[in-house]
Amino acid sequence: MNGSERRRAPRLSTSGGPYGVSFRHEGHESRQVRLTNISGTGCALEIPMEEALNIEMGSILKDLYLNHPELPFVPLQATVVRLLGKVPGKTSGYILAGVDFLLITPLVQELIQAHVEAHLVSQEV
């Protein structure tokens, strides 16, 4: 793994779990989004192609809510830093978007990271 691929914080794979996400982008609200992993600094989203047409690298996602009973339910803001699966002519399926949280308070970041670390430990057992 090279230096640019290192993560700033441990992350939890959430695929298949009870994790959801909703957000707004350019006036459109996306609710059919799945959270594929999360850390205190960001997360990865699986977004249906029809909801991802205007999402590009650097896009700002507003009112991003993490829908899980153990995570803070507060409006977050995030920027798209990775984008996989978005190719010209693709009109169905999903894209994967890696996002970094913006303007996150230390308390919310700590709560998310504590959740991640608690579930990482329980997965090791």
mmCIF file of N, CA and C in Angstrom:
data_model
loop_
_atom_site.group_PDB
_atom_site.id
_atom_site.type_symbol
_atom_site.label_atom_id
_atom_site.label_comp_id
_atom_site.label_asym_id
_atom_site.label_seq_id
_atom_site.Cartn_x
_atom_site.Cartn_y
_atom_site.Cartn_z
ATOM 1 N N MET A 1 0.850 -1.174 0.000
ATOM 2 C CA MET A 1 0.000 0.000 0.000
ATOM 3 C C MET A 1 0.892 1.232 0.000
ATOM 4 N N ASN A 2 0.707 2.132 -0.953
ATOM 5 C CA ASN A 2 1.545 3.322 -0.987
ATOM 6 C C ASN A 2 0.969 4.401 -0.075
ATOM 7 N N GLY A 3 1.702 5.478 0.146
ATOM 8 C CA GLY A 3 1.294 6.528 1.071
ATOM 9 C C GLY A 3 -0.037 7.162 0.741
ATOM 10 N N SER A 4 -0.378 7.296 -0.538
ATOM 11 C CA SER A 4 -1.636 7.943 -0.910
ATOM 12 C C SER A 4 -2.841 7.044 -0.652
ATOM 13 N N GLU A 5 -2.599 5.731 -0.453
ATOM 14 C CA GLU A 5 -3.693 4.801 -0.220
ATOM 15 C C GLU A 5 -3.938 4.547 1.268
ATOM 16 N N ARG A 6 -3.103 5.079 2.136
ATOM 17 C CA ARG A 6 -3.294 4.871 3.574
ATOM 18 C C ARG A 6 -4.526 5.615 4.052
ATOM 19 N N ARG A 7 -5.260 4.988 4.937
ATOM 20 C CA ARG A 7 -6.437 5.604 5.541
ATOM 21 C C ARG A 7 -6.015 6.364 6.792
ATOM 22 N N ARG A 8 -6.712 7.454 7.055
ATOM 23 C CA ARG A 8 -6.405 8.255 8.232
ATOM 24 C C ARG A 8 -6.934 7.625 9.511
ATOM 25 N N ALA A 9 -7.940 6.758 9.388
ATOM 26 C CA ALA A 9 -8.555 6.137 10.557
ATOM 27 C C ALA A 9 -9.042 4.745 10.178
ATOM 28 N N PRO A 10 -9.092 3.819 11.151
ATOM 29 C CA PRO A 10 -9.629 2.496 10.852
ATOM 30 C C PRO A 10 -11.066 2.614 10.348
ATOM 31 N N ARG A 11 -11.442 1.700 9.457
ATOM 32 C CA ARG A 11 -12.801 1.754 8.925
ATOM 33 C C ARG A 11 -13.481 0.408 9.088
ATOM 34 N N LEU A 12 -14.781 0.471 9.180
ATOM 35 C CA LEU A 12 -15.626 -0.690 9.398
ATOM 36 C C LEU A 12 -16.400 -0.990 8.125
ATOM 37 N N SER A 13 -16.316 -2.221 7.654
ATOM 38 C CA SER A 13 -17.130 -2.634 6.517
ATOM 39 C C SER A 13 -18.567 -2.782 7.003
ATOM 40 N N THR A 14 -19.492 -2.161 6.295
ATOM 41 C CA THR A 14 -20.892 -2.173 6.714
ATOM 42 C C THR A 14 -21.786 -2.879 5.693
ATOM 43 N N SER A 15 -21.196 -3.494 4.686
ATOM 44 C CA SER A 15 -21.977 -4.182 3.658
ATOM 45 C C SER A 15 -22.837 -5.263 4.297
ATOM 46 N N GLY A 16 -24.095 -5.291 3.924
ATOM 47 C CA GLY A 16 -25.009 -6.296 4.428
ATOM 48 C C GLY A 16 -25.558 -5.992 5.805
ATOM 49 N N GLY A 17 -25.114 -4.907 6.417
ATOM 50 C CA GLY A 17 -25.596 -4.555 7.749
ATOM 51 C C GLY A 17 -26.727 -3.547 7.684
ATOM 52 N N PRO A 18 -27.216 -3.163 8.845
ATOM 53 C CA PRO A 18 -28.356 -2.232 8.915
ATOM 54 C C PRO A 18 -27.943 -0.763 8.799
ATOM 55 N N TYR A 19 -27.126 -0.451 7.808
ATOM 56 C CA TYR A 19 -26.613 0.910 7.645
ATOM 57 C C TYR A 19 -27.186 1.531 6.379
ATOM 58 N N GLY A 20 -27.687 2.728 6.506
ATOM 59 C CA GLY A 20 -28.163 3.465 5.344
ATOM 60 C C GLY A 20 -27.654 4.890 5.390
ATOM 61 N N VAL A 21 -27.871 5.587 4.310
ATOM 62 C CA VAL A 21 -27.421 6.977 4.190
ATOM 63 C C VAL A 21 -28.435 7.725 3.339
ATOM 64 N N SER A 22 -28.617 8.982 3.664
ATOM 65 C CA SER A 22 -29.360 9.867 2.767
ATOM 66 C C SER A 22 -28.576 11.167 2.685
ATOM 67 N N PHE A 23 -28.737 11.876 1.565
ATOM 68 C CA PHE A 23 -28.040 13.153 1.400
ATOM 69 C C PHE A 23 -28.733 13.961 0.310
ATOM 70 N N ARG A 24 -28.350 15.235 0.236
ATOM 71 C CA ARG A 24 -28.811 16.124 -0.832
ATOM 72 C C ARG A 24 -27.616 16.523 -1.677
ATOM 73 N N HIS A 25 -27.870 16.603 -2.990
ATOM 74 C CA HIS A 25 -26.842 17.090 -3.913
ATOM 75 C C HIS A 25 -27.547 17.828 -5.042
ATOM 76 N N GLU A 26 -27.191 19.094 -5.224
ATOM 77 C CA GLU A 26 -27.778 19.938 -6.268
ATOM 78 C C GLU A 26 -29.304 19.903 -6.230
ATOM 79 N N GLY A 27 -29.862 20.007 -5.023
ATOM 80 C CA GLY A 27 -31.306 20.083 -4.861
ATOM 81 C C GLY A 27 -32.038 18.753 -4.916
ATOM 82 N N HIS A 28 -31.327 17.672 -5.207
ATOM 83 C CA HIS A 28 -31.952 16.348 -5.281
ATOM 84 C C HIS A 28 -31.640 15.579 -4.001
ATOM 85 N N GLU A 29 -32.652 14.935 -3.436
ATOM 86 C CA GLU A 29 -32.444 14.126 -2.243
ATOM 87 C C GLU A 29 -32.291 12.661 -2.630
ATOM 88 N N SER A 30 -31.226 12.028 -2.145
ATOM 89 C CA SER A 30 -30.964 10.615 -2.412
ATOM 90 C C SER A 30 -31.196 9.825 -1.127
ATOM 91 N N ARG A 31 -32.088 8.844 -1.199
ATOM 92 C CA ARG A 31 -32.410 8.020 -0.026
ATOM 93 C C ARG A 31 -32.101 6.545 -0.244
ATOM 94 N N GLN A 32 -31.901 6.121 -1.464
ATOM 95 C CA GLN A 32 -31.665 4.704 -1.772
ATOM 96 C C GLN A 32 -30.182 4.384 -1.791
ATOM 97 N N VAL A 33 -29.451 4.920 -0.827
ATOM 98 C CA VAL A 33 -27.997 4.806 -0.791
ATOM 99 C C VAL A 33 -27.600 3.840 0.326
ATOM 100 N N ARG A 34 -26.624 2.992 0.033
ATOM 101 C CA ARG A 34 -26.109 2.076 1.051
ATOM 102 C C ARG A 34 -24.720 2.505 1.478
ATOM 103 N N LEU A 35 -24.477 2.350 2.753
ATOM 104 C CA LEU A 35 -23.167 2.625 3.323
ATOM 105 C C LEU A 35 -22.346 1.341 3.203
ATOM 106 N N THR A 36 -21.180 1.402 2.571
ATOM 107 C CA THR A 36 -20.375 0.183 2.431
ATOM 108 C C THR A 36 -19.225 0.114 3.437
ATOM 109 N N ASN A 37 -18.748 1.275 3.895
ATOM 110 C CA ASN A 37 -17.798 1.304 5.010
ATOM 111 C C ASN A 37 -17.815 2.687 5.622
ATOM 112 N N ILE A 38 -17.299 2.766 6.847
ATOM 113 C CA ILE A 38 -17.316 4.040 7.565
ATOM 114 C C ILE A 38 -16.117 4.139 8.493
ATOM 115 N N SER A 39 -15.655 5.377 8.676
ATOM 116 C CA SER A 39 -14.634 5.706 9.673
ATOM 117 C C SER A 39 -15.012 7.068 10.234
ATOM 118 N N GLY A 40 -14.245 7.529 11.185
ATOM 119 C CA GLY A 40 -14.509 8.841 11.756
ATOM 120 C C GLY A 40 -14.226 9.984 10.800
ATOM 121 N N THR A 41 -13.544 9.702 9.697
ATOM 122 C CA THR A 41 -13.176 10.765 8.755
ATOM 123 C C THR A 41 -13.973 10.729 7.452
ATOM 124 N N GLY A 42 -14.701 9.647 7.206
ATOM 125 C CA GLY A 42 -15.464 9.566 5.963
ATOM 126 C C GLY A 42 -16.120 8.210 5.804
ATOM 127 N N CYS A 43 -16.651 7.978 4.618
ATOM 128 C CA CYS A 43 -17.334 6.713 4.366
ATOM 129 C C CYS A 43 -17.377 6.442 2.865
ATOM 130 N N ALA A 44 -17.831 5.241 2.529
ATOM 131 C CA ALA A 44 -18.021 4.874 1.127
ATOM 132 C C ALA A 44 -19.497 4.592 0.917
ATOM 133 N N LEU A 45 -20.015 5.078 -0.206
ATOM 134 C CA LEU A 45 -21.431 4.992 -0.511
ATOM 135 C C LEU A 45 -21.663 4.232 -1.801
ATOM 136 N N GLU A 46 -22.677 3.383 -1.805
ATOM 137 C CA GLU A 46 -23.122 2.707 -3.014
ATOM 138 C C GLU A 46 -24.392 3.433 -3.453
ATOM 139 N N ILE A 47 -24.290 4.145 -4.571
ATOM 140 C CA ILE A 47 -25.368 5.031 -5.023
ATOM 141 C C ILE A 47 -25.930 4.519 -6.341
ATOM 142 N N PRO A 48 -27.263 4.349 -6.427
ATOM 143 C CA PRO A 48 -27.852 3.934 -7.704
ATOM 144 C C PRO A 48 -27.473 4.930 -8.807
ATOM 145 N N MET A 49 -27.172 4.411 -9.991
ATOM 146 C CA MET A 49 -26.716 5.254 -11.092
ATOM 147 C C MET A 49 -27.682 6.401 -11.385
ATOM 148 N N GLU A 50 -28.987 6.123 -11.325
ATOM 149 C CA GLU A 50 -29.952 7.188 -11.643
ATOM 150 C C GLU A 50 -29.901 8.338 -10.636
ATOM 151 N N GLU A 51 -29.353 8.093 -9.443
ATOM 152 C CA GLU A 51 -29.205 9.156 -8.454
ATOM 153 C C GLU A 51 -27.804 9.764 -8.471
ATOM 154 N N ALA A 52 -26.926 9.216 -9.297
ATOM 155 C CA ALA A 52 -25.530 9.635 -9.283
ATOM 156 C C ALA A 52 -25.109 10.389 -10.534
ATOM 157 N N LEU A 53 -26.047 10.695 -11.410
ATOM 158 C CA LEU A 53 -25.689 11.289 -12.696
ATOM 159 C C LEU A 53 -24.901 12.588 -12.564
ATOM 160 N N ASN A 54 -25.213 13.411 -11.554
ATOM 161 C CA ASN A 54 -24.536 14.703 -11.398
ATOM 162 C C ASN A 54 -23.426 14.682 -10.355
ATOM 163 N N ILE A 55 -23.107 13.522 -9.830
ATOM 164 C CA ILE A 55 -22.059 13.431 -8.812
ATOM 165 C C ILE A 55 -20.714 13.187 -9.500
ATOM 166 N N GLU A 56 -19.759 14.037 -9.162
ATOM 167 C CA GLU A 56 -18.404 13.966 -9.737
ATOM 168 C C GLU A 56 -17.391 14.071 -8.611
ATOM 169 N N MET A 57 -16.126 13.868 -8.938
ATOM 170 C CA MET A 57 -15.055 14.108 -7.967
ATOM 171 C C MET A 57 -15.167 15.565 -7.508
ATOM 172 N N GLY A 58 -15.085 15.774 -6.216
ATOM 173 C CA GLY A 58 -15.170 17.124 -5.669
ATOM 174 C C GLY A 58 -16.581 17.589 -5.359
ATOM 175 N N SER A 59 -17.597 16.822 -5.747
ATOM 176 C CA SER A 59 -18.979 17.198 -5.424
ATOM 177 C C SER A 59 -19.151 17.270 -3.910
ATOM 178 N N ILE A 60 -19.980 18.200 -3.474
ATOM 179 C CA ILE A 60 -20.289 18.350 -2.055
ATOM 180 C C ILE A 60 -21.664 17.746 -1.801
ATOM 181 N N LEU A 61 -21.716 16.806 -0.864
ATOM 182 C CA LEU A 61 -22.976 16.191 -0.462
ATOM 183 C C LEU A 61 -23.409 16.859 0.837
ATOM 184 N N LYS A 62 -24.626 17.379 0.847
ATOM 185 C CA LYS A 62 -25.135 18.107 2.016
ATOM 186 C C LYS A 62 -26.203 17.287 2.725
ATOM 187 N N ASP A 63 -26.455 17.655 3.969
ATOM 188 C CA ASP A 63 -27.458 16.964 4.791
ATOM 189 C C ASP A 63 -27.290 15.457 4.698
ATOM 190 N N LEU A 64 -26.052 15.009 4.830
ATOM 191 C CA LEU A 64 -25.756 13.591 4.801
ATOM 192 C C LEU A 64 -26.057 13.033 6.193
ATOM 193 N N TYR A 65 -27.005 12.099 6.249
ATOM 194 C CA TYR A 65 -27.402 11.466 7.504
ATOM 195 C C TYR A 65 -26.991 10.000 7.487
ATOM 196 N N LEU A 66 -26.349 9.561 8.557
ATOM 197 C CA LEU A 66 -25.995 8.156 8.740
ATOM 198 C C LEU A 66 -27.170 7.497 9.448
ATOM 199 N N ASN A 67 -27.823 6.581 8.766
ATOM 200 C CA ASN A 67 -29.029 5.965 9.297
ATOM 201 C C ASN A 67 -28.703 4.633 9.965
ATOM 202 N N HIS A 68 -28.359 4.723 11.242
ATOM 203 C CA HIS A 68 -28.075 3.548 12.066
ATOM 204 C C HIS A 68 -28.316 3.959 13.518
ATOM 205 N N PRO A 69 -28.981 3.114 14.309
ATOM 206 C CA PRO A 69 -29.334 3.524 15.675
ATOM 207 C C PRO A 69 -28.157 3.827 16.588
ATOM 208 N N GLU A 70 -26.972 3.341 16.270
ATOM 209 C CA GLU A 70 -25.809 3.582 17.133
ATOM 210 C C GLU A 70 -24.938 4.739 16.652
ATOM 211 N N LEU A 71 -25.327 5.389 15.573
ATOM 212 C CA LEU A 71 -24.537 6.500 15.036
ATOM 213 C C LEU A 71 -25.274 7.816 15.217
ATOM 214 N N PRO A 72 -24.532 8.915 15.354
ATOM 215 C CA PRO A 72 -25.181 10.226 15.506
ATOM 216 C C PRO A 72 -26.047 10.534 14.277
ATOM 217 N N PHE A 73 -27.285 10.946 14.532
ATOM 218 C CA PHE A 73 -28.199 11.310 13.444
ATOM 219 C C PHE A 73 -28.210 12.834 13.354
ATOM 220 N N VAL A 74 -27.159 13.365 12.752
ATOM 221 C CA VAL A 74 -26.991 14.813 12.600
ATOM 222 C C VAL A 74 -26.635 15.086 11.141
ATOM 223 N N PRO A 75 -26.997 16.267 10.640
ATOM 224 C CA PRO A 75 -26.648 16.563 9.244
ATOM 225 C C PRO A 75 -25.150 16.789 9.097
ATOM 226 N N LEU A 76 -24.541 16.004 8.221
ATOM 227 C CA LEU A 76 -23.119 16.144 7.916
ATOM 228 C C LEU A 76 -22.958 16.678 6.502
ATOM 229 N N GLN A 77 -21.763 17.076 6.203
ATOM 230 C CA GLN A 77 -21.425 17.507 4.853
ATOM 231 C C GLN A 77 -20.173 16.727 4.452
ATOM 232 N N ALA A 78 -20.099 16.340 3.177
ATOM 233 C CA ALA A 78 -18.956 15.546 2.737
ATOM 234 C C ALA A 78 -18.583 15.914 1.311
ATOM 235 N N THR A 79 -17.336 15.664 0.965
ATOM 236 C CA THR A 79 -16.869 15.882 -0.400
ATOM 237 C C THR A 79 -16.459 14.548 -1.010
ATOM 238 N N VAL A 80 -16.770 14.363 -2.286
ATOM 239 C CA VAL A 80 -16.433 13.124 -2.984
ATOM 240 C C VAL A 80 -14.943 13.146 -3.328
ATOM 241 N N VAL A 81 -14.210 12.148 -2.820
ATOM 242 C CA VAL A 81 -12.770 12.069 -3.064
ATOM 243 C C VAL A 81 -12.377 10.857 -3.912
ATOM 244 N N ARG A 82 -13.276 9.893 -4.052
ATOM 245 C CA ARG A 82 -13.066 8.725 -4.917
ATOM 246 C C ARG A 82 -14.380 8.406 -5.607
ATOM 247 N N LEU A 83 -14.287 7.958 -6.840
ATOM 248 C CA LEU A 83 -15.493 7.627 -7.610
ATOM 249 C C LEU A 83 -15.175 6.424 -8.481
ATOM 250 N N LEU A 84 -15.900 5.330 -8.276
ATOM 251 C CA LEU A 84 -15.676 4.103 -9.032
ATOM 252 C C LEU A 84 -16.968 3.683 -9.723
ATOM 253 N N GLY A 85 -16.849 3.234 -10.947
ATOM 254 C CA GLY A 85 -18.007 2.695 -11.654
ATOM 255 C C GLY A 85 -18.788 3.688 -12.481
ATOM 256 N N LYS A 86 -18.361 4.937 -12.476
ATOM 257 C CA LYS A 86 -19.054 5.943 -13.286
ATOM 258 C C LYS A 86 -18.302 6.077 -14.604
ATOM 259 N N VAL A 87 -18.909 5.547 -15.658
ATOM 260 C CA VAL A 87 -18.279 5.573 -16.972
ATOM 261 C C VAL A 87 -19.286 6.089 -17.998
ATOM 262 N N PRO A 88 -18.817 6.705 -19.069
ATOM 263 C CA PRO A 88 -19.729 7.211 -20.094
ATOM 264 C C PRO A 88 -20.641 6.099 -20.619
ATOM 265 N N GLY A 89 -21.910 6.395 -20.716
ATOM 266 C CA GLY A 89 -22.880 5.446 -21.250
ATOM 267 C C GLY A 89 -23.507 4.535 -20.220
ATOM 268 N N LYS A 90 -22.965 4.483 -19.007
ATOM 269 C CA LYS A 90 -23.532 3.626 -17.965
ATOM 270 C C LYS A 90 -24.783 4.294 -17.406
ATOM 271 N N THR A 91 -25.909 3.608 -17.478
ATOM 272 C CA THR A 91 -27.169 4.193 -17.027
ATOM 273 C C THR A 91 -27.870 3.358 -15.959
ATOM 274 N N SER A 92 -27.312 2.209 -15.612
ATOM 275 C CA SER A 92 -27.942 1.387 -14.584
ATOM 276 C C SER A 92 -26.878 0.854 -13.642
ATOM 277 N N GLY A 93 -27.323 0.237 -12.585
ATOM 278 C CA GLY A 93 -26.398 -0.280 -11.587
ATOM 279 C C GLY A 93 -26.050 0.776 -10.556
ATOM 280 N N TYR A 94 -24.846 0.679 -10.036
ATOM 281 C CA TYR A 94 -24.416 1.548 -8.946
ATOM 282 C C TYR A 94 -23.051 2.141 -9.235
ATOM 283 N N ILE A 95 -22.748 3.229 -8.527
ATOM 284 C CA ILE A 95 -21.380 3.728 -8.451
ATOM 285 C C ILE A 95 -20.961 3.635 -6.993
ATOM 286 N N LEU A 96 -19.684 3.625 -6.749
ATOM 287 C CA LEU A 96 -19.148 3.706 -5.399
ATOM 288 C C LEU A 96 -18.475 5.058 -5.251
ATOM 289 N N ALA A 97 -18.854 5.778 -4.221
ATOM 290 C CA ALA A 97 -18.279 7.092 -3.957
ATOM 291 C C ALA A 97 -17.633 7.076 -2.583
ATOM 292 N N GLY A 98 -16.361 7.412 -2.542
ATOM 293 C CA GLY A 98 -15.673 7.599 -1.270
ATOM 294 C C GLY A 98 -15.759 9.064 -0.907
ATOM 295 N N VAL A 99 -16.198 9.351 0.317
ATOM 296 C CA VAL A 99 -16.371 10.746 0.724
ATOM 297 C C VAL A 99 -15.631 11.010 2.027
ATOM 298 N N ASP A 100 -15.134 12.228 2.150
ATOM 299 C CA ASP A 100 -14.537 12.710 3.394
ATOM 300 C C ASP A 100 -15.514 13.683 4.025
ATOM 301 N N PHE A 101 -15.711 13.540 5.342
ATOM 302 C CA PHE A 101 -16.581 14.465 6.050
ATOM 303 C C PHE A 101 -15.934 15.847 6.109
ATOM 304 N N LEU A 102 -16.757 16.876 5.986
ATOM 305 C CA LEU A 102 -16.317 18.266 6.097
ATOM 306 C C LEU A 102 -16.944 18.894 7.338
ATOM 307 N N LEU A 103 -16.242 19.770 7.990
ATOM 308 C CA LEU A 103 -16.784 20.546 9.099
ATOM 309 C C LEU A 103 -17.452 19.680 10.159
ATOM 310 N N ILE A 104 -16.921 18.482 10.388
ATOM 311 C CA ILE A 104 -17.480 17.581 11.394
ATOM 312 C C ILE A 104 -16.953 17.994 12.761
ATOM 313 N N THR A 105 -17.824 18.001 13.764
ATOM 314 C CA THR A 105 -17.370 18.383 15.101
ATOM 315 C C THR A 105 -16.553 17.251 15.706
ATOM 316 N N PRO A 106 -15.638 17.580 16.588
ATOM 317 C CA PRO A 106 -14.838 16.537 17.222
ATOM 318 C C PRO A 106 -15.705 15.498 17.945
ATOM 319 N N LEU A 107 -16.784 15.929 18.592
ATOM 320 C CA LEU A 107 -17.654 14.991 19.311
ATOM 321 C C LEU A 107 -18.294 13.985 18.351
ATOM 322 N N VAL A 108 -18.853 14.458 17.252
ATOM 323 C CA VAL A 108 -19.485 13.558 16.284
ATOM 324 C C VAL A 108 -18.445 12.615 15.689
ATOM 325 N N GLN A 109 -17.275 13.137 15.358
ATOM 326 C CA GLN A 109 -16.204 12.299 14.818
ATOM 327 C C GLN A 109 -15.803 11.220 15.832
ATOM 328 N N GLU A 110 -15.695 11.588 17.105
ATOM 329 C CA GLU A 110 -15.338 10.622 18.140
ATOM 330 C C GLU A 110 -16.418 9.554 18.307
ATOM 331 N N LEU A 111 -17.691 9.944 18.245
ATOM 332 C CA LEU A 111 -18.787 8.978 18.370
ATOM 333 C C LEU A 111 -18.774 7.972 17.222
ATOM 334 N N ILE A 112 -18.544 8.462 16.006
ATOM 335 C CA ILE A 112 -18.486 7.568 14.850
ATOM 336 C C ILE A 112 -17.294 6.627 14.986
ATOM 337 N N GLN A 113 -16.129 7.163 15.340
ATOM 338 C CA GLN A 113 -14.935 6.333 15.449
ATOM 339 C C GLN A 113 -15.071 5.313 16.573
ATOM 340 N N ALA A 114 -15.721 5.678 17.681
ATOM 341 C CA ALA A 114 -15.938 4.724 18.774
ATOM 342 C C ALA A 114 -16.819 3.567 18.302
ATOM 343 N N HIS A 115 -17.835 3.875 17.502
ATOM 344 C CA HIS A 115 -18.698 2.829 16.934
ATOM 345 C C HIS A 115 -17.876 1.902 16.043
ATOM 346 N N VAL A 116 -17.059 2.487 15.189
ATOM 347 C CA VAL A 116 -16.217 1.696 14.281
ATOM 348 C C VAL A 116 -15.311 0.775 15.083
ATOM 349 N N GLU A 117 -14.609 1.324 16.049
ATOM 350 C CA GLU A 117 -13.651 0.529 16.814
ATOM 351 C C GLU A 117 -14.337 -0.559 17.630
ATOM 352 N N ALA A 118 -15.500 -0.274 18.202
ATOM 353 C CA ALA A 118 -16.244 -1.279 18.972
ATOM 354 C C ALA A 118 -16.658 -2.448 18.082
ATOM 355 N N HIS A 119 -17.097 -2.153 16.868
ATOM 356 C CA HIS A 119 -17.537 -3.220 15.961
ATOM 357 C C HIS A 119 -16.363 -3.949 15.319
ATOM 358 N N LEU A 120 -15.235 -3.277 15.160
ATOM 359 C CA LEU A 120 -14.043 -3.964 14.655
ATOM 360 C C LEU A 120 -13.570 -4.993 15.680
ATOM 361 N N VAL A 121 -13.597 -4.638 16.957
ATOM 362 C CA VAL A 121 -13.189 -5.551 18.029
ATOM 363 C C VAL A 121 -14.149 -6.737 18.068
ATOM 364 N N SER A 122 -15.461 -6.482 17.954
ATOM 365 C CA SER A 122 -16.431 -7.592 18.023
ATOM 366 C C SER A 122 -16.304 -8.519 16.822
ATOM 367 N N GLN A 123 -15.834 -8.015 15.678
ATOM 368 C CA GLN A 123 -15.627 -8.864 14.496
ATOM 369 C C GLN A 123 -14.420 -9.767 14.666
ATOM 370 N N GLU A 124 -13.450 -9.332 15.476
ATOM 371 C CA GLU A 124 -12.236 -10.129 15.691
ATOM 372 C C GLU A 124 -12.477 -11.302 16.619
ATOM 373 N N VAL A 125 -13.487 -11.206 17.461
ATOM 374 C CA VAL A 125 -13.757 -12.249 18.458
ATOM 375 C C VAL A 125 -14.314 -13.501 17.825
#
